[in-house]
Amino acid sequence: MKYQGVIFDLDGVICHTDEYHYQAWKVLADKLDTYFDREINNRLRGVSRMDSLEIVLERYTGEPLSQERKVELATEKNEIYRQLLAQMSPKDLSAEVADTLNKLREMGLKLAIGSSSKNAPFILERIGLGSFFDAISDGNNITKSKPDPEVFLKAAEFLGLKPETCLVVEDAEAGVDAAIAGGMDAAAIGDAVGCGKGTYNLATFSDLLEAVKG
Ligand code: B16
Ligand code: MG
């Protein structure tokens, strides 16, 4: 086996919460009388909450907003987002993802989450993976967002593994860049395939079973 551990991004890899992010940001954008669409929402993938707000505000033309007000707005968005997340259940975990995760574990690999989201523990619990992973590194334990490698380096550290023995699975270009910056190989899936920087390009999640063999 080429790797000893696999570090998974959460949103866009293990499950899909884009639509909930979209709906929550849309409520906020409407309130601020600011144009927002799904294309802009796609740019928020893997980006931290406060950096996401800055992208949402690119088209804002109202009164200048203080930092304090921006934090309030991001908090408001998060409250709406968490109400939407509460609807999630184990049905939001696909059979393919569940089966692949179990097979990777049977192969002896350590498995971790490396997500920018501060809601990662809540989402994992909702989809029935609350105690599945060997380690969780997320938006609550980092000071720098992807493309900085901090979230993945911490995940490797929590697993007790050297970064170069871990494979990162990512759906965002910023996440692939973060893996590379951390000295790790990256398996790109979904949108990230297009950036052409992944060590592997996964057409589907179960392709990981071959990728981990190197
Ligand atoms: P939160 P990931 C990222 O999760 C999302 O892709 C991104 O859209 C979101 O802004 C970010 O988490 C922060 O999320 O507001 O829940 O803390 O893809 O890194 O798992
Ligand atoms: Mg993602």
Short mmCIF file of C-alpha atoms and ligand atoms in Angstrom, two decimals:
data_model
loop_
_atom_site.label_atom_id
_atom_site.label_comp_id
_atom_site.label_asym_id
_atom_site.label_seq_id
_atom_site.Cartn_x
_atom_site.Cartn_y
_atom_site.Cartn_z
CA MET A 1 0.00 0.00 0.00
CA LYS A 2 1.42 3.39 -0.97
CA TYR A 3 -0.37 5.29 1.86
CA GLN A 4 -1.02 4.75 5.55
CA GLY A 5 -3.81 7.28 5.88
CA VAL A 6 -6.53 9.02 3.87
CA ILE A 7 -7.72 12.54 4.75
CA PHE A 8 -11.12 13.48 3.40
CA ASP A 9 -12.52 16.91 2.78
CA LEU A 10 -16.15 16.84 3.97
CA ASP A 11 -18.44 19.11 1.92
CA GLY A 12 -18.40 17.95 -1.69
CA VAL A 13 -16.53 14.70 -0.94
CA ILE A 14 -18.26 12.75 1.85
CA CYS A 15 -21.58 14.59 1.51
CA HIS A 16 -23.11 17.54 -0.32
CA THR A 17 -24.24 20.65 1.50
CA ASP A 18 -23.80 23.17 -1.37
CA GLU A 19 -27.54 23.63 -1.73
CA TYR A 20 -27.90 24.46 1.97
CA HIS A 21 -24.99 26.93 1.77
CA TYR A 22 -26.70 28.46 -1.29
CA GLN A 23 -30.08 28.82 0.41
CA ALA A 24 -28.58 30.36 3.56
CA TRP A 25 -26.34 32.84 1.71
CA LYS A 26 -29.27 33.72 -0.59
CA VAL A 27 -31.41 34.78 2.40
CA LEU A 28 -28.56 37.02 3.54
CA ALA A 29 -27.84 38.43 0.06
CA ASP A 30 -31.55 39.23 -0.45
CA LYS A 31 -31.58 41.02 2.88
CA LEU A 32 -28.57 43.09 1.76
CA ASP A 33 -30.19 43.68 -1.65
CA THR A 34 -27.20 42.01 -3.28
CA TYR A 35 -27.14 39.76 -6.36
CA PHE A 36 -26.24 36.13 -5.59
CA ASP A 37 -26.57 33.01 -7.71
CA ARG A 38 -25.44 29.37 -7.82
CA GLU A 39 -22.37 30.26 -9.87
CA ILE A 40 -21.16 32.61 -7.10
CA ASN A 41 -22.07 29.89 -4.58
CA ASN A 42 -19.73 27.46 -6.41
CA ARG A 43 -16.84 29.82 -5.69
CA LEU A 44 -17.43 29.34 -1.94
CA ARG A 45 -16.36 25.67 -1.99
CA GLY A 46 -13.64 24.99 0.56
CA VAL A 47 -13.49 28.72 1.46
CA SER A 48 -13.87 29.72 5.14
CA ARG A 49 -17.09 31.35 6.35
CA MET A 50 -15.66 34.89 6.65
CA ASP A 51 -13.85 34.64 3.29
CA SER A 52 -17.12 33.37 1.78
CA LEU A 53 -18.89 36.46 3.12
CA GLU A 54 -16.33 38.68 1.35
CA ILE A 55 -17.12 36.91 -1.95
CA VAL A 56 -20.88 37.32 -1.34
CA LEU A 57 -20.27 41.05 -0.68
CA GLU A 58 -18.38 41.62 -3.96
CA ARG A 59 -21.62 42.87 -5.52
CA TYR A 60 -22.82 44.75 -2.44
CA THR A 61 -23.25 48.47 -2.99
CA GLY A 62 -24.90 49.57 0.27
CA GLU A 63 -23.50 51.37 3.31
CA PRO A 64 -19.98 50.25 4.36
CA LEU A 65 -20.09 47.34 6.82
CA SER A 66 -17.94 47.28 9.96
CA GLN A 67 -16.05 44.12 10.89
CA GLU A 68 -18.46 43.66 13.79
CA ARG A 69 -21.45 43.81 11.43
CA LYS A 70 -19.77 41.31 9.09
CA VAL A 71 -19.34 38.85 11.95
CA GLU A 72 -23.04 39.33 12.80
CA LEU A 73 -24.02 38.66 9.19
CA ALA A 74 -21.85 35.51 9.00
CA THR A 75 -23.39 34.31 12.27
CA GLU A 76 -26.87 34.91 10.90
CA LYS A 77 -26.03 32.92 7.77
CA ASN A 78 -24.68 30.10 9.91
CA GLU A 79 -27.86 29.94 11.98
CA ILE A 80 -29.96 29.54 8.82
CA TYR A 81 -27.45 26.99 7.45
CA ARG A 82 -27.56 24.90 10.66
CA GLN A 83 -31.36 24.81 10.59
CA LEU A 84 -31.10 23.39 7.08
CA LEU A 85 -28.37 20.91 8.11
CA ALA A 86 -30.68 19.62 10.85
CA GLN A 87 -32.77 18.00 8.08
CA MET A 88 -29.85 15.78 7.08
CA SER A 89 -29.88 12.11 8.05
CA PRO A 90 -27.89 8.94 7.32
CA LYS A 91 -29.83 8.83 4.02
CA ASP A 92 -27.55 11.70 2.90
CA LEU A 93 -24.57 9.33 2.99
CA SER A 94 -24.44 7.41 -0.28
CA ALA A 95 -24.05 3.64 -0.26
CA GLU A 96 -20.95 4.04 -2.45
CA VAL A 97 -19.23 6.38 0.02
CA ALA A 98 -20.19 4.22 3.05
CA ASP A 99 -19.00 1.03 1.35
CA THR A 100 -15.72 2.59 0.17
CA LEU A 101 -14.95 4.00 3.63
CA ASN A 102 -15.49 0.57 5.20
CA LYS A 103 -13.28 -1.12 2.59
CA LEU A 104 -10.47 1.42 3.10
CA ARG A 105 -10.58 0.73 6.82
CA GLU A 106 -10.49 -3.04 6.19
CA MET A 107 -7.39 -2.42 4.08
CA GLY A 108 -5.72 -1.08 7.24
CA LEU A 109 -5.73 2.63 6.38
CA LYS A 110 -6.29 5.30 9.02
CA LEU A 111 -9.09 7.69 8.05
CA ALA A 112 -9.46 11.38 8.93
CA ILE A 113 -11.54 14.42 8.05
CA GLY A 114 -9.78 17.63 6.91
CA SER A 115 -12.53 20.23 6.47
CA SER A 116 -12.69 24.04 6.59
CA SER A 117 -16.12 23.80 8.17
CA LYS A 118 -16.79 24.63 11.80
CA ASN A 119 -19.96 22.58 11.40
CA ALA A 120 -18.08 19.39 10.50
CA PRO A 121 -18.88 17.50 13.77
CA PHE A 122 -22.58 18.39 13.45
CA ILE A 123 -22.73 17.28 9.79
CA LEU A 124 -20.89 14.02 10.54
CA GLU A 125 -23.31 13.28 13.33
CA ARG A 126 -26.32 13.99 11.13
CA ILE A 127 -25.14 11.55 8.43
CA GLY A 128 -24.30 8.81 10.94
CA LEU A 129 -20.49 9.17 10.90
CA GLY A 130 -20.18 10.95 14.26
CA SER A 131 -17.71 8.42 15.64
CA PHE A 132 -16.43 6.77 12.45
CA PHE A 133 -13.20 8.67 11.72
CA ASP A 134 -9.89 8.14 13.52
CA ALA A 135 -9.34 11.92 13.62
CA ILE A 136 -11.14 15.14 12.76
CA SER A 137 -9.34 18.34 11.77
CA ASP A 138 -11.77 21.11 10.89
CA GLY A 139 -12.52 24.83 10.98
CA ASN A 140 -12.48 24.72 14.79
CA ASN A 141 -8.78 23.84 15.10
CA ILE A 142 -7.17 25.96 12.39
CA THR A 143 -6.08 29.56 12.06
CA LYS A 144 -5.42 29.54 8.30
CA SER A 145 -7.83 28.37 5.60
CA LYS A 146 -7.11 26.25 2.54
CA PRO A 147 -4.98 26.71 0.35
CA ASP A 148 -2.84 26.84 3.51
CA PRO A 149 -2.00 23.22 4.41
CA GLU A 150 -2.71 23.64 8.16
CA VAL A 151 -5.98 21.67 8.23
CA PHE A 152 -4.39 18.64 6.53
CA LEU A 153 -1.11 18.81 8.47
CA LYS A 154 -3.13 18.77 11.70
CA ALA A 155 -5.19 15.82 10.43
CA ALA A 156 -1.97 13.85 9.72
CA GLU A 157 -0.63 14.82 13.15
CA PHE A 158 -3.89 13.71 14.85
CA LEU A 159 -3.56 10.36 13.02
CA GLY A 160 0.06 10.08 14.17
CA LEU A 161 1.25 9.86 10.55
CA LYS A 162 3.81 11.74 8.47
CA PRO A 163 2.11 13.99 5.87
CA GLU A 164 3.82 12.25 2.95
CA THR A 165 2.18 8.94 3.92
CA CYS A 166 -1.31 10.46 3.63
CA LEU A 167 -3.55 10.89 0.60
CA VAL A 168 -5.95 13.86 0.61
CA VAL A 169 -9.33 13.64 -1.18
CA GLU A 170 -10.65 17.04 -2.31
CA ASP A 171 -13.38 18.61 -4.47
CA ALA A 172 -11.99 22.19 -4.42
CA GLU A 173 -8.90 23.59 -6.13
CA ALA A 174 -7.94 25.42 -2.90
CA GLY A 175 -7.99 22.06 -1.15
CA VAL A 176 -5.80 20.36 -3.77
CA ASP A 177 -3.35 23.30 -3.45
CA ALA A 178 -3.40 22.86 0.34
CA ALA A 179 -2.56 19.16 0.07
CA ILE A 180 0.33 19.84 -2.32
CA ALA A 181 1.61 22.66 -0.06
CA GLY A 182 1.60 20.16 2.82
CA GLY A 183 3.69 17.66 0.87
CA MET A 184 0.77 15.27 0.34
CA ASP A 185 -0.64 13.58 -2.72
CA ALA A 186 -4.15 14.66 -3.68
CA ALA A 187 -7.01 12.71 -5.22
CA ALA A 188 -9.24 15.22 -7.01
CA ILE A 189 -12.97 14.56 -7.35
CA GLY A 190 -15.87 16.56 -8.81
CA ASP A 191 -15.02 20.19 -9.54
CA ALA A 192 -11.36 19.79 -8.51
CA VAL A 193 -10.67 17.42 -11.43
CA GLY A 194 -10.77 20.43 -13.76
CA CYS A 195 -7.80 22.14 -12.10
CA GLY A 196 -5.53 19.35 -13.36
CA LYS A 197 -3.32 19.43 -10.24
CA GLY A 198 -4.45 16.20 -8.57
CA THR A 199 -2.07 13.24 -8.28
CA TYR A 200 -5.16 11.18 -9.16
CA ASN A 201 -8.46 12.17 -10.75
CA LEU A 202 -11.41 10.20 -9.41
CA ALA A 203 -14.38 9.70 -11.75
CA THR A 204 -16.27 8.28 -8.80
CA PHE A 205 -15.60 7.92 -5.05
CA SER A 206 -14.93 4.17 -5.18
CA ASP A 207 -11.99 4.79 -7.58
CA LEU A 208 -10.13 5.57 -4.34
CA LEU A 209 -9.80 1.84 -3.69
CA GLU A 210 -7.35 1.68 -6.61
CA ALA A 211 -5.73 5.11 -6.02
CA VAL A 212 -4.57 4.19 -2.50
CA LYS A 213 -2.51 1.35 -3.98
CA GLY A 214 -0.45 4.00 -5.82
P1 B16 B 1 -18.74 26.65 7.85
P2 B16 B 1 -15.08 21.69 3.27
C1 B16 B 1 -16.17 24.12 3.55
O1 B16 B 1 -16.15 22.75 3.86
C2 B16 B 1 -17.23 24.41 2.50
O2 B16 B 1 -16.88 23.80 1.26
C3 B16 B 1 -17.33 25.90 2.30
O3 B16 B 1 -18.34 26.19 1.36
C4 B16 B 1 -17.65 26.57 3.64
O4 B16 B 1 -17.69 27.98 3.50
C5 B16 B 1 -16.57 26.19 4.64
O5 B16 B 1 -16.51 24.78 4.77
C6 B16 B 1 -16.83 26.78 6.01
O6 B16 B 1 -17.99 26.20 6.52
O7 B16 B 1 -19.41 27.95 7.59
O8 B16 B 1 -19.69 25.49 8.08
O9 B16 B 1 -17.70 26.75 8.95
O10 B16 B 1 -15.35 21.58 1.79
O11 B16 B 1 -13.68 22.22 3.59
O12 B16 B 1 -15.43 20.42 4.03
MG MG B 2 -15.10 20.60 -0.19
#
